[in-house]
PDB file of C-alpha atoms and ligand atoms in Angstrom:
ATOM      1  CA  UNK A   1       6.695  -7.976 -13.857  1.00  0.00           C
ATOM      2  CA  UNK A   2       6.791  -5.546 -16.654  1.00  0.00           C
ATOM      3  CA  UNK A   3       3.743  -4.799 -17.428  1.00  0.00           C
ATOM      4  CA  UNK A   4       2.599  -4.194 -13.411  1.00  0.00           C
ATOM      5  CA  UNK A   5       3.085   0.261 -12.929  1.00  0.00           C
ATOM      6  CA  UNK A   6       3.715  -1.086  -9.317  1.00  0.00           C
ATOM      7  CA  UNK A   7       6.700  -2.828 -10.097  1.00  0.00           C
ATOM      8  CA  UNK A   8       7.438  -0.364 -12.306  1.00  0.00           C
ATOM      9  CA  UNK A   9       7.063   2.142  -9.340  1.00  0.00           C
ATOM     10  CA  UNK A  10       9.347   0.136  -7.214  1.00  0.00           C
ATOM     11  CA  UNK A  11      11.787   0.169 -10.148  1.00  0.00           C
ATOM     12  CA  UNK A  12      11.564   3.776 -10.664  1.00  0.00           C
ATOM     13  CA  UNK A  13      10.279   3.987 -14.218  1.00  0.00           C
ATOM     14  CA  UNK A  14       7.336   5.514 -13.097  1.00  0.00           C
ATOM     15  CA  UNK A  15       7.941   8.665 -11.263  1.00  0.00           C
ATOM     16  CA  UNK A  16       6.376   8.776  -7.751  1.00  0.00           C
ATOM     17  CA  UNK A  17       7.766  10.079  -4.394  1.00  0.00           C
ATOM     18  CA  UNK A  18       8.476   7.571  -1.736  1.00  0.00           C
ATOM     19  CA  UNK A  19       7.238   8.312   1.808  1.00  0.00           C
ATOM     20  CA  UNK A  20       8.681   5.988   2.572  1.00  0.00           C
ATOM     21  CA  UNK A  21      11.064   3.342   1.744  1.00  0.00           C
ATOM     22  CA  UNK A  22      13.414  -0.265   3.502  1.00  0.00           C
ATOM     23  CA  UNK A  23      14.791  -2.913   1.867  1.00  0.00           C
ATOM     24  CA  UNK A  24      11.702  -4.126   1.130  1.00  0.00           C
ATOM     25  CA  UNK A  25       8.615  -1.897   1.037  1.00  0.00           C
ATOM     26  CA  UNK A  26       7.608   0.966  -0.256  1.00  0.00           C
ATOM     27  CA  UNK A  27       5.388   3.709   0.001  1.00  0.00           C
ATOM     28  CA  UNK A  28       3.927   6.317  -1.679  1.00  0.00           C
ATOM     29  CA  UNK A  29       0.800   8.712  -1.906  1.00  0.00           C
ATOM     30  CA  UNK A  30      -1.963   7.002  -3.477  1.00  0.00           C
ATOM     31  CA  UNK A  31      -2.802   9.854  -7.459  1.00  0.00           C
ATOM     32  CA  UNK A  32      -6.421   9.519  -6.156  1.00  0.00           C
ATOM     33  CA  UNK A  33      -6.698  10.441  -2.447  1.00  0.00           C
ATOM     34  CA  UNK A  34      -9.316   9.250   0.163  1.00  0.00           C
ATOM     35  CA  UNK A  35      -8.384  11.121   2.358  1.00  0.00           C
ATOM     36  CA  UNK A  36      -7.026  14.494   3.286  1.00  0.00           C
ATOM     37  CA  UNK A  37      -4.049  11.860   4.490  1.00  0.00           C
ATOM     38  CA  UNK A  38      -3.959   8.633   1.595  1.00  0.00           C
ATOM     39  CA  UNK A  39      -1.051   6.529   1.223  1.00  0.00           C
ATOM     40  CA  UNK A  40       0.067   3.085  -0.583  1.00  0.00           C
ATOM     41  CA  UNK A  41       1.986   0.463   1.139  1.00  0.00           C
ATOM     42  CA  UNK A  42       3.602  -1.721  -0.794  1.00  0.00           C
ATOM     43  CA  UNK A  43       6.525  -4.667  -0.973  1.00  0.00           C
ATOM     44  CA  UNK A  44       9.262  -4.342  -3.500  1.00  0.00           C
ATOM     45  CA  UNK A  45       8.871  -8.554  -4.830  1.00  0.00           C
ATOM     46  CA  UNK A  46       5.523  -8.773  -7.067  1.00  0.00           C
ATOM     47  CA  UNK A  47       3.015 -10.294  -5.514  1.00  0.00           C
ATOM     48  CA  UNK A  48      -0.539 -10.752  -6.530  1.00  0.00           C
ATOM     49  CA  UNK A  49      -2.968 -10.032  -3.487  1.00  0.00           C
ATOM     50  CA  UNK A  50      -2.954 -10.832  -0.211  1.00  0.00           C
ATOM     51  CA  UNK A  51      -4.162 -14.533  -1.972  1.00  0.00           C
ATOM     52  CA  UNK A  52      -0.198 -14.584  -2.834  1.00  0.00           C
ATOM     53  CA  UNK A  53       2.126 -13.428  -0.475  1.00  0.00           C
ATOM     54  CA  UNK A  54       3.533 -17.024   1.318  1.00  0.00           C
ATOM     55  CA  UNK A  55       5.719 -16.010   4.200  1.00  0.00           C
ATOM     56  CA  UNK A  56       5.214 -14.593   7.306  1.00  0.00           C
ATOM     57  CA  UNK A  57       7.660 -11.999   6.647  1.00  0.00           C
ATOM     58  CA  UNK A  58       6.386 -10.412   3.768  1.00  0.00           C
ATOM     59  CA  UNK A  59       3.222  -9.651   5.888  1.00  0.00           C
ATOM     60  CA  UNK A  60       5.548  -8.595   8.117  1.00  0.00           C
ATOM     61  CA  UNK A  61       7.533  -6.143   6.232  1.00  0.00           C
ATOM     62  CA  UNK A  62       4.535  -5.242   4.420  1.00  0.00           C
ATOM     63  CA  UNK A  63       2.494  -4.016   7.878  1.00  0.00           C
ATOM     64  CA  UNK A  64       4.982  -3.396  10.234  1.00  0.00           C
ATOM     65  CA  UNK A  65       6.069  -0.390   7.900  1.00  0.00           C
ATOM     66  CA  UNK A  66       3.005   0.758   8.933  1.00  0.00           C
ATOM     67  CA  UNK A  67       3.368   2.175  12.128  1.00  0.00           C
ATOM     68  CA  UNK A  68       6.863   4.060  11.149  1.00  0.00           C
ATOM     69  CA  UNK A  69       5.147   5.418   8.586  1.00  0.00           C
ATOM     70  CA  UNK A  70       2.896   7.073  10.799  1.00  0.00           C
ATOM     71  CA  UNK A  71       4.744   7.518  13.383  1.00  0.00           C
ATOM     72  CA  UNK A  72       6.955   9.752  11.004  1.00  0.00           C
ATOM     73  CA  UNK A  73       3.793  11.711  10.115  1.00  0.00           C
ATOM     74  CA  UNK A  74       2.816  12.623  13.445  1.00  0.00           C
ATOM     75  CA  UNK A  75      -0.126  11.001  12.934  1.00  0.00           C
ATOM     76  CA  UNK A  76      -1.988   8.251  15.334  1.00  0.00           C
ATOM     77  CA  UNK A  77      -5.070   6.966  13.782  1.00  0.00           C
ATOM     78  CA  UNK A  78      -5.952   5.732  10.541  1.00  0.00           C
ATOM     79  CA  UNK A  79      -7.483   3.308   8.452  1.00  0.00           C
ATOM     80  CA  UNK A  80      -5.458   0.083   6.369  1.00  0.00           C
ATOM     81  CA  UNK A  81      -7.627  -1.622   4.098  1.00  0.00           C
ATOM     82  CA  UNK A  82      -6.551  -4.602   1.932  1.00  0.00           C
ATOM     83  CA  UNK A  83      -8.806  -5.094  -1.385  1.00  0.00           C
ATOM     84  CA  UNK A  84      -8.408  -7.749  -2.773  1.00  0.00           C
ATOM     85  CA  UNK A  85      -9.663  -8.940  -5.891  1.00  0.00           C
ATOM     86  CA  UNK A  86     -12.007  -7.180  -8.233  1.00  0.00           C
ATOM     87  CA  UNK A  87     -15.425  -7.554  -6.512  1.00  0.00           C
ATOM     88  CA  UNK A  88     -13.755  -5.743  -3.886  1.00  0.00           C
ATOM     89  CA  UNK A  89     -12.434  -3.162  -5.218  1.00  0.00           C
ATOM     90  CA  UNK A  90      -9.183  -4.363  -5.979  1.00  0.00           C
ATOM     91  CA  UNK A  91      -7.656  -2.820  -9.172  1.00  0.00           C
ATOM     92  CA  UNK A  92      -3.589  -3.578  -9.107  1.00  0.00           C
ATOM     93  CA  UNK A  93      -2.591  -6.573  -9.156  1.00  0.00           C
ATOM     94  CA  UNK A  94      -0.094  -5.920  -7.120  1.00  0.00           C
ATOM     95  CA  UNK A  95      -0.555  -5.880  -3.474  1.00  0.00           C
ATOM     96  CA  UNK A  96      -1.233  -2.624  -1.658  1.00  0.00           C
ATOM     97  CA  UNK A  97      -2.004  -1.098   1.744  1.00  0.00           C
ATOM     98  CA  UNK A  98      -4.181   1.347   1.643  1.00  0.00           C
ATOM     99  CA  UNK A  99      -4.010   3.574   4.406  1.00  0.00           C
ATOM    100  CA  UNK A 100      -5.435   7.037   4.809  1.00  0.00           C
ATOM    101  CA  UNK A 101      -6.162   9.519   8.176  1.00  0.00           C
ATOM    102  CA  UNK A 102      -7.292  13.170   8.356  1.00  0.00           C
ATOM    103  CA  UNK A 103     -10.673  12.302   8.551  1.00  0.00           C
ATOM    104  CA  UNK A 104     -13.635  11.109  10.001  1.00  0.00           C
ATOM    105  CA  UNK A 105     -14.531   7.257   8.174  1.00  0.00           C
ATOM    106  CA  UNK A 106     -17.527   5.466   8.789  1.00  0.00           C
ATOM    107  CA  UNK A 107     -18.065   2.244   9.445  1.00  0.00           C
ATOM    108  CA  UNK A 108     -19.538  -0.349   8.038  1.00  0.00           C
ATOM    109  CA  UNK A 109     -17.890   0.286   4.854  1.00  0.00           C
ATOM    110  CA  UNK A 110     -19.760   0.669   1.770  1.00  0.00           C
TER     111      UNK A 110
HETATM  112  P1  AMP B 201      -7.588  -1.081  -5.063  1.00  0.00           P
HETATM  113  O1  AMP B 201      -8.739   0.126  -5.635  1.00  0.00           O
HETATM  114  O2  AMP B 201      -7.038  -1.128  -4.108  1.00  0.00           O
HETATM  115  O3  AMP B 201      -6.365  -1.636  -6.119  1.00  0.00           O
HETATM  116  O4  AMP B 201      -6.105   0.532  -5.620  1.00  0.00           O
HETATM  117  C1  AMP B 201      -5.420   0.892  -6.435  1.00  0.00           C
HETATM  118  C2  AMP B 201      -4.477   2.256  -5.895  1.00  0.00           C
HETATM  119  O5  AMP B 201      -3.885   3.248  -6.560  1.00  0.00           O
HETATM  120  C3  AMP B 201      -5.919   3.874  -6.372  1.00  0.00           C
HETATM  121  O6  AMP B 201      -6.360   4.209  -4.924  1.00  0.00           O
HETATM  122  C4  AMP B 201      -5.173   4.521  -6.923  1.00  0.00           C
HETATM  123  O7  AMP B 201      -5.503   5.971  -6.888  1.00  0.00           O
HETATM  124  C5  AMP B 201      -3.510   4.337  -6.891  1.00  0.00           C
HETATM  125  N1  AMP B 201      -3.606   4.475  -7.829  1.00  0.00           N
HETATM  126  C6  AMP B 201      -3.338   3.871  -9.311  1.00  0.00           C
HETATM  127  N2  AMP B 201      -1.595   3.913 -10.265  1.00  0.00           N
HETATM  128  C7  AMP B 201      -0.897   5.302  -9.122  1.00  0.00           C
HETATM  129  C8  AMP B 201      -0.066   5.714  -8.797  1.00  0.00           C
HETATM  130  N3  AMP B 201       0.399   5.250 -10.382  1.00  0.00           N
HETATM  131  N4  AMP B 201       1.027   6.353  -8.400  1.00  0.00           N
HETATM  132  C9  AMP B 201      -0.588   6.377  -6.818  1.00  0.00           C
HETATM  133  N5  AMP B 201      -1.566   5.911  -6.655  1.00  0.00           N
HETATM  134  C10 AMP B 201      -1.703   4.985  -8.189  1.00  0.00           C
HETATM  135 ZN1   ZN B 202       4.056  -5.872  -9.708  1.00  0.00          ZN
END
């Protein structure tokens, strides 16, 4: 999708340092971190949100990358967040999983 900032990151049109890349997904640090560790895992293909993911493979590609990345970083405990829709806090409409660690998180979330 031409207008999507995360598609531009995938294509290298917006410079970003990938902390992980495979055939299907990339991960990079969040610009505005909410924890000492805060990175985003995104599929290379454009899906607007979780509602638009249409194959089990796409879910698996995204979520199976996460423990590989955290293991590489030596992280055992972390929070994952997927905001779906503006009222849920989604601001970038290319699905992404937030992975945060390095501080205590509270629950329930606000
Ligand atoms: P969300 O509000 O769930 O849609 O999350 C979007 C996230 O993308 C926010 O945490 C932003 O800080 C982050 N973000 C936006 N632009 C960039 C960028 N160019 N590089 C890294 N993270 C970004
Ligand atoms: Zn996109």
